[in-house]
Amino acid sequence: MTDAVGSIDMPDAEDASESKKKGRKGGKRGKKGPLGRLAVFYRQIVAELRKVVWPTRSQLTSYTTVVIVFVVVMIGLVTVIDFGFQEAVKYVFG
């Protein structure tokens, strides 16, 4: 049985020569020592940080305000619930 490239039993000449080649295990990182790999790592970090879309000052201010208001509301809610449980425990246990 054959496929579009050739026989299943007889691989193409390109495939045979590719299977005999030994590839590097580490790619670009295979040649470098630990300091070289560390430098590549930090360069990749900087490259990724350049891709980040940073918020404008007005967006940052509005996001910060929303977070602070949410935290204050949650503190109030937890305080009210805690006070309610405290009064319930006082009522039940004397």
PDB file of N, CA and C in Angstrom:
ATOM      1  N   MET A   1       0.842  -1.162   0.000  1.00  0.00           N
ATOM      2  CA  MET A   1       0.000   0.000   0.000  1.00  0.00           C
ATOM      3  C   MET A   1       0.894   1.233   0.000  1.00  0.00           C
ATOM      4  N   THR A   2       0.522   2.257  -0.755  1.00  0.00           N
ATOM      5  CA  THR A   2       1.335   3.464  -0.855  1.00  0.00           C
ATOM      6  C   THR A   2       0.508   4.674  -0.459  1.00  0.00           C
ATOM      7  N   ASP A   3       1.240   5.717  -0.092  1.00  0.00           N
ATOM      8  CA  ASP A   3       0.558   6.976   0.194  1.00  0.00           C
ATOM      9  C   ASP A   3       0.967   7.999  -0.870  1.00  0.00           C
ATOM     10  N   ALA A   4       0.670   9.256  -0.672  1.00  0.00           N
ATOM     11  CA  ALA A   4       0.936  10.272  -1.679  1.00  0.00           C
ATOM     12  C   ALA A   4       2.437  10.491  -1.887  1.00  0.00           C
ATOM     13  N   VAL A   5       3.264  10.202  -0.875  1.00  0.00           N
ATOM     14  CA  VAL A   5       4.688  10.467  -0.988  1.00  0.00           C
ATOM     15  C   VAL A   5       5.421   9.269  -1.562  1.00  0.00           C
ATOM     16  N   GLY A   6       5.126   8.097  -1.094  1.00  0.00           N
ATOM     17  CA  GLY A   6       5.829   6.914  -1.575  1.00  0.00           C
ATOM     18  C   GLY A   6       5.364   5.692  -0.813  1.00  0.00           C
ATOM     19  N   SER A   7       6.174   4.681  -0.824  1.00  0.00           N
ATOM     20  CA  SER A   7       5.833   3.425  -0.191  1.00  0.00           C
ATOM     21  C   SER A   7       5.969   3.531   1.321  1.00  0.00           C
ATOM     22  N   ILE A   8       5.133   2.829   2.030  1.00  0.00           N
ATOM     23  CA  ILE A   8       5.222   2.793   3.481  1.00  0.00           C
ATOM     24  C   ILE A   8       6.460   2.004   3.900  1.00  0.00           C
ATOM     25  N   ASP A   9       6.763   0.937   3.158  1.00  0.00           N
ATOM     26  CA  ASP A   9       7.914   0.102   3.498  1.00  0.00           C
ATOM     27  C   ASP A   9       9.242   0.777   3.156  1.00  0.00           C
ATOM     28  N   MET A  10       9.273   1.571   2.107  1.00  0.00           N
ATOM     29  CA  MET A  10      10.506   2.215   1.656  1.00  0.00           C
ATOM     30  C   MET A  10      10.385   3.723   1.873  1.00  0.00           C
ATOM     31  N   PRO A  11      11.014   4.256   2.913  1.00  0.00           N
ATOM     32  CA  PRO A  11      10.913   5.699   3.139  1.00  0.00           C
ATOM     33  C   PRO A  11      11.641   6.462   2.047  1.00  0.00           C
ATOM     34  N   ASP A  12      11.256   7.709   1.875  1.00  0.00           N
ATOM     35  CA  ASP A  12      11.913   8.554   0.880  1.00  0.00           C
ATOM     36  C   ASP A  12      13.369   8.784   1.260  1.00  0.00           C
ATOM     37  N   ALA A  13      14.165   9.190   0.298  1.00  0.00           N
ATOM     38  CA  ALA A  13      15.593   9.420   0.533  1.00  0.00           C
ATOM     39  C   ALA A  13      15.794  10.536   1.551  1.00  0.00           C
ATOM     40  N   GLU A  14      14.949  11.558   1.512  1.00  0.00           N
ATOM     41  CA  GLU A  14      15.071  12.667   2.461  1.00  0.00           C
ATOM     42  C   GLU A  14      14.825  12.175   3.881  1.00  0.00           C
ATOM     43  N   ASP A  15      13.789  11.368   4.035  1.00  0.00           N
ATOM     44  CA  ASP A  15      13.456  10.858   5.359  1.00  0.00           C
ATOM     45  C   ASP A  15      14.568   9.979   5.909  1.00  0.00           C
ATOM     46  N   ALA A  16      15.187   9.178   5.056  1.00  0.00           N
ATOM     47  CA  ALA A  16      16.256   8.292   5.505  1.00  0.00           C
ATOM     48  C   ALA A  16      17.465   9.100   5.948  1.00  0.00           C
ATOM     49  N   SER A  17      17.790  10.148   5.197  1.00  0.00           N
ATOM     50  CA  SER A  17      18.954  10.941   5.577  1.00  0.00           C
ATOM     51  C   SER A  17      18.668  11.760   6.829  1.00  0.00           C
ATOM     52  N   GLU A  18      17.458  12.197   7.020  1.00  0.00           N
ATOM     53  CA  GLU A  18      17.110  12.966   8.212  1.00  0.00           C
ATOM     54  C   GLU A  18      17.137  12.102   9.459  1.00  0.00           C
ATOM     55  N   SER A  19      16.749  10.851   9.325  1.00  0.00           N
ATOM     56  CA  SER A  19      16.718   9.987  10.497  1.00  0.00           C
ATOM     57  C   SER A  19      18.129   9.622  10.959  1.00  0.00           C
ATOM     58  N   LYS A  20      19.111   9.698  10.049  1.00  0.00           N
ATOM     59  CA  LYS A  20      20.480   9.356  10.416  1.00  0.00           C
ATOM     60  C   LYS A  20      21.204  10.529  11.082  1.00  0.00           C
ATOM     61  N   LYS A  21      20.727  11.758  10.856  1.00  0.00           N
ATOM     62  CA  LYS A  21      21.379  12.924  11.440  1.00  0.00           C
ATOM     63  C   LYS A  21      21.105  12.977  12.938  1.00  0.00           C
ATOM     64  N   LYS A  22      22.115  13.430  13.658  1.00  0.00           N
ATOM     65  CA  LYS A  22      21.928  13.630  15.091  1.00  0.00           C
ATOM     66  C   LYS A  22      21.628  15.108  15.319  1.00  0.00           C
ATOM     67  N   GLY A  23      20.516  15.388  15.959  1.00  0.00           N
ATOM     68  CA  GLY A  23      20.166  16.768  16.250  1.00  0.00           C
ATOM     69  C   GLY A  23      20.705  17.181  17.605  1.00  0.00           C
ATOM     70  N   ARG A  24      20.886  18.453  17.763  1.00  0.00           N
ATOM     71  CA  ARG A  24      21.307  18.964  19.059  1.00  0.00           C
ATOM     72  C   ARG A  24      20.160  18.817  20.039  1.00  0.00           C
ATOM     73  N   LYS A  25      20.471  18.498  21.251  1.00  0.00           N
ATOM     74  CA  LYS A  25      19.429  18.301  22.251  1.00  0.00           C
ATOM     75  C   LYS A  25      18.887  19.614  22.765  1.00  0.00           C
ATOM     76  N   GLY A  26      19.737  20.631  22.931  1.00  0.00           N
ATOM     77  CA  GLY A  26      19.325  21.849  23.585  1.00  0.00           C
ATOM     78  C   GLY A  26      18.952  22.981  22.665  1.00  0.00           C
ATOM     79  N   GLY A  27      19.080  22.832  21.377  1.00  0.00           N
ATOM     80  CA  GLY A  27      18.794  23.932  20.478  1.00  0.00           C
ATOM     81  C   GLY A  27      19.778  25.063  20.720  1.00  0.00           C
ATOM     82  N   LYS A  28      19.280  26.303  20.787  1.00  0.00           N
ATOM     83  CA  LYS A  28      20.150  27.449  21.039  1.00  0.00           C
ATOM     84  C   LYS A  28      20.766  27.382  22.425  1.00  0.00           C
ATOM     85  N   ARG A  29      19.998  26.854  23.362  1.00  0.00           N
ATOM     86  CA  ARG A  29      20.471  26.809  24.739  1.00  0.00           C
ATOM     87  C   ARG A  29      21.509  25.719  24.962  1.00  0.00           C
ATOM     88  N   GLY A  30      21.675  24.814  24.019  1.00  0.00           N
ATOM     89  CA  GLY A  30      22.594  23.713  24.200  1.00  0.00           C
ATOM     90  C   GLY A  30      24.048  24.143  24.275  1.00  0.00           C
ATOM     91  N   LYS A  31      24.395  25.252  23.623  1.00  0.00           N
ATOM     92  CA  LYS A  31      25.777  25.685  23.572  1.00  0.00           C
ATOM     93  C   LYS A  31      26.171  26.554  24.757  1.00  0.00           C
ATOM     94  N   LYS A  32      25.208  27.194  25.405  1.00  0.00           N
ATOM     95  CA  LYS A  32      25.517  28.187  26.412  1.00  0.00           C
ATOM     96  C   LYS A  32      25.601  27.565  27.797  1.00  0.00           C
ATOM     97  N   GLY A  33      26.387  28.195  28.634  1.00  0.00           N
ATOM     98  CA  GLY A  33      26.492  27.760  30.015  1.00  0.00           C
ATOM     99  C   GLY A  33      25.356  28.341  30.831  1.00  0.00           C
ATOM    100  N   PRO A  34      25.421  28.170  32.135  1.00  0.00           N
ATOM    101  CA  PRO A  34      24.341  28.655  33.002  1.00  0.00           C
ATOM    102  C   PRO A  34      24.153  30.176  32.929  1.00  0.00           C
ATOM    103  N   LEU A  35      25.241  30.926  32.828  1.00  0.00           N
ATOM    104  CA  LEU A  35      25.107  32.384  32.750  1.00  0.00           C
ATOM    105  C   LEU A  35      24.505  32.810  31.420  1.00  0.00           C
ATOM    106  N   GLY A  36      24.853  32.116  30.360  1.00  0.00           N
ATOM    107  CA  GLY A  36      24.262  32.417  29.056  1.00  0.00           C
ATOM    108  C   GLY A  36      22.772  32.132  29.033  1.00  0.00           C
ATOM    109  N   ARG A  37      22.391  31.019  29.646  1.00  0.00           N
ATOM    110  CA  ARG A  37      20.959  30.681  29.720  1.00  0.00           C
ATOM    111  C   ARG A  37      20.212  31.693  30.568  1.00  0.00           C
ATOM    112  N   LEU A  38      20.840  32.157  31.646  1.00  0.00           N
ATOM    113  CA  LEU A  38      20.218  33.161  32.509  1.00  0.00           C
ATOM    114  C   LEU A  38      20.033  34.470  31.756  1.00  0.00           C
ATOM    115  N   ALA A  39      21.038  34.853  30.961  1.00  0.00           N
ATOM    116  CA  ALA A  39      20.929  36.075  30.159  1.00  0.00           C
ATOM    117  C   ALA A  39      19.801  35.956  29.144  1.00  0.00           C
ATOM    118  N   VAL A  40      19.677  34.806  28.505  1.00  0.00           N
ATOM    119  CA  VAL A  40      18.589  34.583  27.543  1.00  0.00           C
ATOM    120  C   VAL A  40      17.241  34.666  28.254  1.00  0.00           C
ATOM    121  N   PHE A  41      17.174  34.098  29.444  1.00  0.00           N
ATOM    122  CA  PHE A  41      15.934  34.122  30.213  1.00  0.00           C
ATOM    123  C   PHE A  41      15.510  35.557  30.509  1.00  0.00           C
ATOM    124  N   TYR A  42      16.442  36.399  30.960  1.00  0.00           N
ATOM    125  CA  TYR A  42      16.110  37.786  31.270  1.00  0.00           C
ATOM    126  C   TYR A  42      15.775  38.581  30.020  1.00  0.00           C
ATOM    127  N   ARG A  43      16.434  38.291  28.911  1.00  0.00           N
ATOM    128  CA  ARG A  43      16.064  38.960  27.662  1.00  0.00           C
ATOM    129  C   ARG A  43      14.646  38.594  27.247  1.00  0.00           C
ATOM    130  N   GLN A  44      14.258  37.345  27.458  1.00  0.00           N
ATOM    131  CA  GLN A  44      12.903  36.924  27.136  1.00  0.00           C
ATOM    132  C   GLN A  44      11.891  37.601  28.047  1.00  0.00           C
ATOM    133  N   ILE A  45      12.250  37.787  29.313  1.00  0.00           N
ATOM    134  CA  ILE A  45      11.353  38.488  30.244  1.00  0.00           C
ATOM    135  C   ILE A  45      11.123  39.917  29.763  1.00  0.00           C
ATOM    136  N   VAL A  46      12.193  40.609  29.416  1.00  0.00           N
ATOM    137  CA  VAL A  46      12.077  41.991  28.949  1.00  0.00           C
ATOM    138  C   VAL A  46      11.242  42.047  27.670  1.00  0.00           C
ATOM    139  N   ALA A  47      11.440  41.103  26.776  1.00  0.00           N
ATOM    140  CA  ALA A  47      10.672  41.076  25.525  1.00  0.00           C
ATOM    141  C   ALA A  47       9.185  40.871  25.808  1.00  0.00           C
ATOM    142  N   GLU A  48       8.854  40.010  26.768  1.00  0.00           N
ATOM    143  CA  GLU A  48       7.447  39.787  27.107  1.00  0.00           C
ATOM    144  C   GLU A  48       6.843  41.015  27.775  1.00  0.00           C
ATOM    145  N   LEU A  49       7.626  41.702  28.621  1.00  0.00           N
ATOM    146  CA  LEU A  49       7.109  42.895  29.287  1.00  0.00           C
ATOM    147  C   LEU A  49       6.855  44.023  28.283  1.00  0.00           C
ATOM    148  N   ARG A  50       7.595  44.049  27.197  1.00  0.00           N
ATOM    149  CA  ARG A  50       7.354  45.066  26.167  1.00  0.00           C
ATOM    150  C   ARG A  50       6.036  44.814  25.436  1.00  0.00           C
ATOM    151  N   LYS A  51       5.557  43.575  25.445  1.00  0.00           N
ATOM    152  CA  LYS A  51       4.296  43.243  24.779  1.00  0.00           C
ATOM    153  C   LYS A  51       3.078  43.621  25.620  1.00  0.00           C
ATOM    154  N   VAL A  52       3.285  43.889  26.905  1.00  0.00           N
ATOM    155  CA  VAL A  52       2.179  44.177  27.811  1.00  0.00           C
ATOM    156  C   VAL A  52       1.570  45.527  27.473  1.00  0.00           C
ATOM    157  N   VAL A  53       0.236  45.596  27.487  1.00  0.00           N
ATOM    158  CA  VAL A  53      -0.455  46.856  27.290  1.00  0.00           C
ATOM    159  C   VAL A  53      -0.687  47.451  28.677  1.00  0.00           C
ATOM    160  N   TRP A  54       0.074  48.492  29.007  1.00  0.00           N
ATOM    161  CA  TRP A  54      -0.003  49.098  30.327  1.00  0.00           C
ATOM    162  C   TRP A  54      -1.175  50.058  30.386  1.00  0.00           C
ATOM    163  N   PRO A  55      -1.867  50.140  31.543  1.00  0.00           N
ATOM    164  CA  PRO A  55      -3.005  51.062  31.654  1.00  0.00           C
ATOM    165  C   PRO A  55      -2.529  52.515  31.713  1.00  0.00           C
ATOM    166  N   THR A  56      -3.418  53.405  31.272  1.00  0.00           N
ATOM    167  CA  THR A  56      -3.106  54.835  31.379  1.00  0.00           C
ATOM    168  C   THR A  56      -3.286  55.270  32.830  1.00  0.00           C
ATOM    169  N   ARG A  57      -2.871  56.489  33.121  1.00  0.00           N
ATOM    170  CA  ARG A  57      -2.978  56.992  34.489  1.00  0.00           C
ATOM    171  C   ARG A  57      -4.449  57.063  34.935  1.00  0.00           C
ATOM    172  N   SER A  58      -5.337  57.484  34.047  1.00  0.00           N
ATOM    173  CA  SER A  58      -6.755  57.582  34.420  1.00  0.00           C
ATOM    174  C   SER A  58      -7.358  56.188  34.659  1.00  0.00           C
ATOM    175  N   GLN A  59      -6.982  55.217  33.823  1.00  0.00           N
ATOM    176  CA  GLN A  59      -7.465  53.852  34.040  1.00  0.00           C
ATOM    177  C   GLN A  59      -6.944  53.303  35.359  1.00  0.00           C
ATOM    178  N   LEU A  60      -5.682  53.539  35.640  1.00  0.00           N
ATOM    179  CA  LEU A  60      -5.084  53.059  36.876  1.00  0.00           C
ATOM    180  C   LEU A  60      -5.765  53.686  38.089  1.00  0.00           C
ATOM    181  N   THR A  61      -6.070  54.978  38.008  1.00  0.00           N
ATOM    182  CA  THR A  61      -6.759  55.656  39.106  1.00  0.00           C
ATOM    183  C   THR A  61      -8.151  55.080  39.314  1.00  0.00           C
ATOM    184  N   SER A  62      -8.873  54.856  38.227  1.00  0.00           N
ATOM    185  CA  SER A  62     -10.235  54.323  38.370  1.00  0.00           C
ATOM    186  C   SER A  62     -10.206  52.881  38.886  1.00  0.00           C
ATOM    187  N   TYR A  63      -9.283  52.063  38.415  1.00  0.00           N
ATOM    188  CA  TYR A  63      -9.181  50.689  38.902  1.00  0.00           C
ATOM    189  C   TYR A  63      -8.828  50.661  40.382  1.00  0.00           C
ATOM    190  N   THR A  64      -7.907  51.530  40.790  1.00  0.00           N
ATOM    191  CA  THR A  64      -7.507  51.586  42.193  1.00  0.00           C
ATOM    192  C   THR A  64      -8.678  52.023  43.061  1.00  0.00           C
ATOM    193  N   THR A  65      -9.444  53.018  42.603  1.00  0.00           N
ATOM    194  CA  THR A  65     -10.609  53.483  43.349  1.00  0.00           C
ATOM    195  C   THR A  65     -11.638  52.372  43.502  1.00  0.00           C
ATOM    196  N   VAL A  66     -11.890  51.644  42.440  1.00  0.00           N
ATOM    197  CA  VAL A  66     -12.859  50.547  42.501  1.00  0.00           C
ATOM    198  C   VAL A  66     -12.409  49.495  43.511  1.00  0.00           C
ATOM    199  N   VAL A  67     -11.140  49.152  43.508  1.00  0.00           N
ATOM    200  CA  VAL A  67     -10.626  48.135  44.434  1.00  0.00           C
ATOM    201  C   VAL A  67     -10.743  48.618  45.877  1.00  0.00           C
ATOM    202  N   ILE A  68     -10.372  49.866  46.130  1.00  0.00           N
ATOM    203  CA  ILE A  68     -10.444  50.382  47.497  1.00  0.00           C
ATOM    204  C   ILE A  68     -11.887  50.431  47.986  1.00  0.00           C
ATOM    205  N   VAL A  69     -12.815  50.885  47.145  1.00  0.00           N
ATOM    206  CA  VAL A  69     -14.231  50.921  47.533  1.00  0.00           C
ATOM    207  C   VAL A  69     -14.744  49.514  47.802  1.00  0.00           C
ATOM    208  N   PHE A  70     -14.385  48.558  46.957  1.00  0.00           N
ATOM    209  CA  PHE A  70     -14.823  47.174  47.158  1.00  0.00           C
ATOM    210  C   PHE A  70     -14.300  46.618  48.479  1.00  0.00           C
ATOM    211  N   VAL A  71     -13.037  46.880  48.784  1.00  0.00           N
ATOM    212  CA  VAL A  71     -12.452  46.379  50.028  1.00  0.00           C
ATOM    213  C   VAL A  71     -13.148  47.004  51.233  1.00  0.00           C
ATOM    214  N   VAL A  72     -13.435  48.310  51.176  1.00  0.00           N
ATOM    215  CA  VAL A  72     -14.118  48.976  52.290  1.00  0.00           C
ATOM    216  C   VAL A  72     -15.519  48.397  52.477  1.00  0.00           C
ATOM    217  N   VAL A  73     -16.234  48.163  51.381  1.00  0.00           N
ATOM    218  CA  VAL A  73     -17.575  47.568  51.472  1.00  0.00           C
ATOM    219  C   VAL A  73     -17.491  46.167  52.075  1.00  0.00           C
ATOM    220  N   MET A  74     -16.528  45.364  51.652  1.00  0.00           N
ATOM    221  CA  MET A  74     -16.390  44.011  52.198  1.00  0.00           C
ATOM    222  C   MET A  74     -16.018  44.045  53.678  1.00  0.00           C
ATOM    223  N   ILE A  75     -15.166  44.997  54.078  1.00  0.00           N
ATOM    224  CA  ILE A  75     -14.831  45.127  55.499  1.00  0.00           C
ATOM    225  C   ILE A  75     -16.087  45.447  56.299  1.00  0.00           C
ATOM    226  N   GLY A  76     -16.913  46.365  55.791  1.00  0.00           N
ATOM    227  CA  GLY A  76     -18.168  46.700  56.474  1.00  0.00           C
ATOM    228  C   GLY A  76     -19.090  45.503  56.565  1.00  0.00           C
ATOM    229  N   LEU A  77     -19.211  44.738  55.486  1.00  0.00           N
ATOM    230  CA  LEU A  77     -20.082  43.565  55.478  1.00  0.00           C
ATOM    231  C   LEU A  77     -19.617  42.518  56.483  1.00  0.00           C
ATOM    232  N   VAL A  78     -18.335  42.242  56.500  1.00  0.00           N
ATOM    233  CA  VAL A  78     -17.795  41.256  57.434  1.00  0.00           C
ATOM    234  C   VAL A  78     -17.954  41.744  58.874  1.00  0.00           C
ATOM    235  N   THR A  79     -17.778  43.057  59.097  1.00  0.00           N
ATOM    236  CA  THR A  79     -17.949  43.609  60.444  1.00  0.00           C
ATOM    237  C   THR A  79     -19.389  43.439  60.921  1.00  0.00           C
ATOM    238  N   VAL A  80     -20.348  43.722  60.054  1.00  0.00           N
ATOM    239  CA  VAL A  80     -21.766  43.571  60.420  1.00  0.00           C
ATOM    240  C   VAL A  80     -22.093  42.105  60.698  1.00  0.00           C
ATOM    241  N   ILE A  81     -21.635  41.217  59.862  1.00  0.00           N
ATOM    242  CA  ILE A  81     -21.903  39.787  60.068  1.00  0.00           C
ATOM    243  C   ILE A  81     -21.232  39.304  61.352  1.00  0.00           C
ATOM    244  N   ASP A  82     -20.007  39.746  61.609  1.00  0.00           N
ATOM    245  CA  ASP A  82     -19.296  39.359  62.829  1.00  0.00           C
ATOM    246  C   ASP A  82     -20.040  39.869  64.066  1.00  0.00           C
ATOM    247  N   PHE A  83     -20.496  41.102  64.011  1.00  0.00           N
ATOM    248  CA  PHE A  83     -21.253  41.648  65.141  1.00  0.00           C
ATOM    249  C   PHE A  83     -22.544  40.855  65.350  1.00  0.00           C
ATOM    250  N   GLY A  84     -23.207  40.475  64.263  1.00  0.00           N
ATOM    251  CA  GLY A  84     -24.433  39.673  64.370  1.00  0.00           C
ATOM    252  C   GLY A  84     -24.163  38.316  65.001  1.00  0.00           C
ATOM    253  N   PHE A  85     -23.099  37.642  64.577  1.00  0.00           N
ATOM    254  CA  PHE A  85     -22.749  36.356  65.194  1.00  0.00           C
ATOM    255  C   PHE A  85     -22.379  36.521  66.662  1.00  0.00           C
ATOM    256  N   GLN A  86     -21.707  37.613  66.996  1.00  0.00           N
ATOM    257  CA  GLN A  86     -21.330  37.866  68.389  1.00  0.00           C
ATOM    258  C   GLN A  86     -22.579  38.015  69.255  1.00  0.00           C
ATOM    259  N   GLU A  87     -23.546  38.770  68.767  1.00  0.00           N
ATOM    260  CA  GLU A  87     -24.784  38.952  69.529  1.00  0.00           C
ATOM    261  C   GLU A  87     -25.574  37.642  69.624  1.00  0.00           C
ATOM    262  N   ALA A  88     -25.552  36.844  68.544  1.00  0.00           N
ATOM    263  CA  ALA A  88     -26.259  35.559  68.560  1.00  0.00           C
ATOM    264  C   ALA A  88     -25.619  34.621  69.578  1.00  0.00           C
ATOM    265  N   VAL A  89     -24.312  34.584  69.648  1.00  0.00           N
ATOM    266  CA  VAL A  89     -23.603  33.719  70.608  1.00  0.00           C
ATOM    267  C   VAL A  89     -23.883  34.196  72.017  1.00  0.00           C
ATOM    268  N   LYS A  90     -23.894  35.514  72.261  1.00  0.00           N
ATOM    269  CA  LYS A  90     -24.221  36.047  73.587  1.00  0.00           C
ATOM    270  C   LYS A  90     -25.624  35.662  74.002  1.00  0.00           C
ATOM    271  N   TYR A  91     -26.555  35.699  73.043  1.00  0.00           N
ATOM    272  CA  TYR A  91     -27.957  35.366  73.345  1.00  0.00           C
ATOM    273  C   TYR A  91     -28.100  33.885  73.681  1.00  0.00           C
ATOM    274  N   VAL A  92     -27.430  33.023  72.899  1.00  0.00           N
ATOM    275  CA  VAL A  92     -27.572  31.569  73.084  1.00  0.00           C
ATOM    276  C   VAL A  92     -26.860  31.124  74.343  1.00  0.00           C
ATOM    277  N   PHE A  93     -25.640  31.585  74.582  1.00  0.00           N
ATOM    278  CA  PHE A  93     -24.841  31.052  75.681  1.00  0.00           C
ATOM    279  C   PHE A  93     -24.851  31.964  76.921  1.00  0.00           C
ATOM    280  N   GLY A  94     -25.550  33.058  76.866  1.00  0.00           N
ATOM    281  CA  GLY A  94     -25.741  33.851  78.076  1.00  0.00           C
ATOM    282  C   GLY A  94     -24.884  34.982  78.177  1.00  0.00           C
TER     283      GLY A  94
END
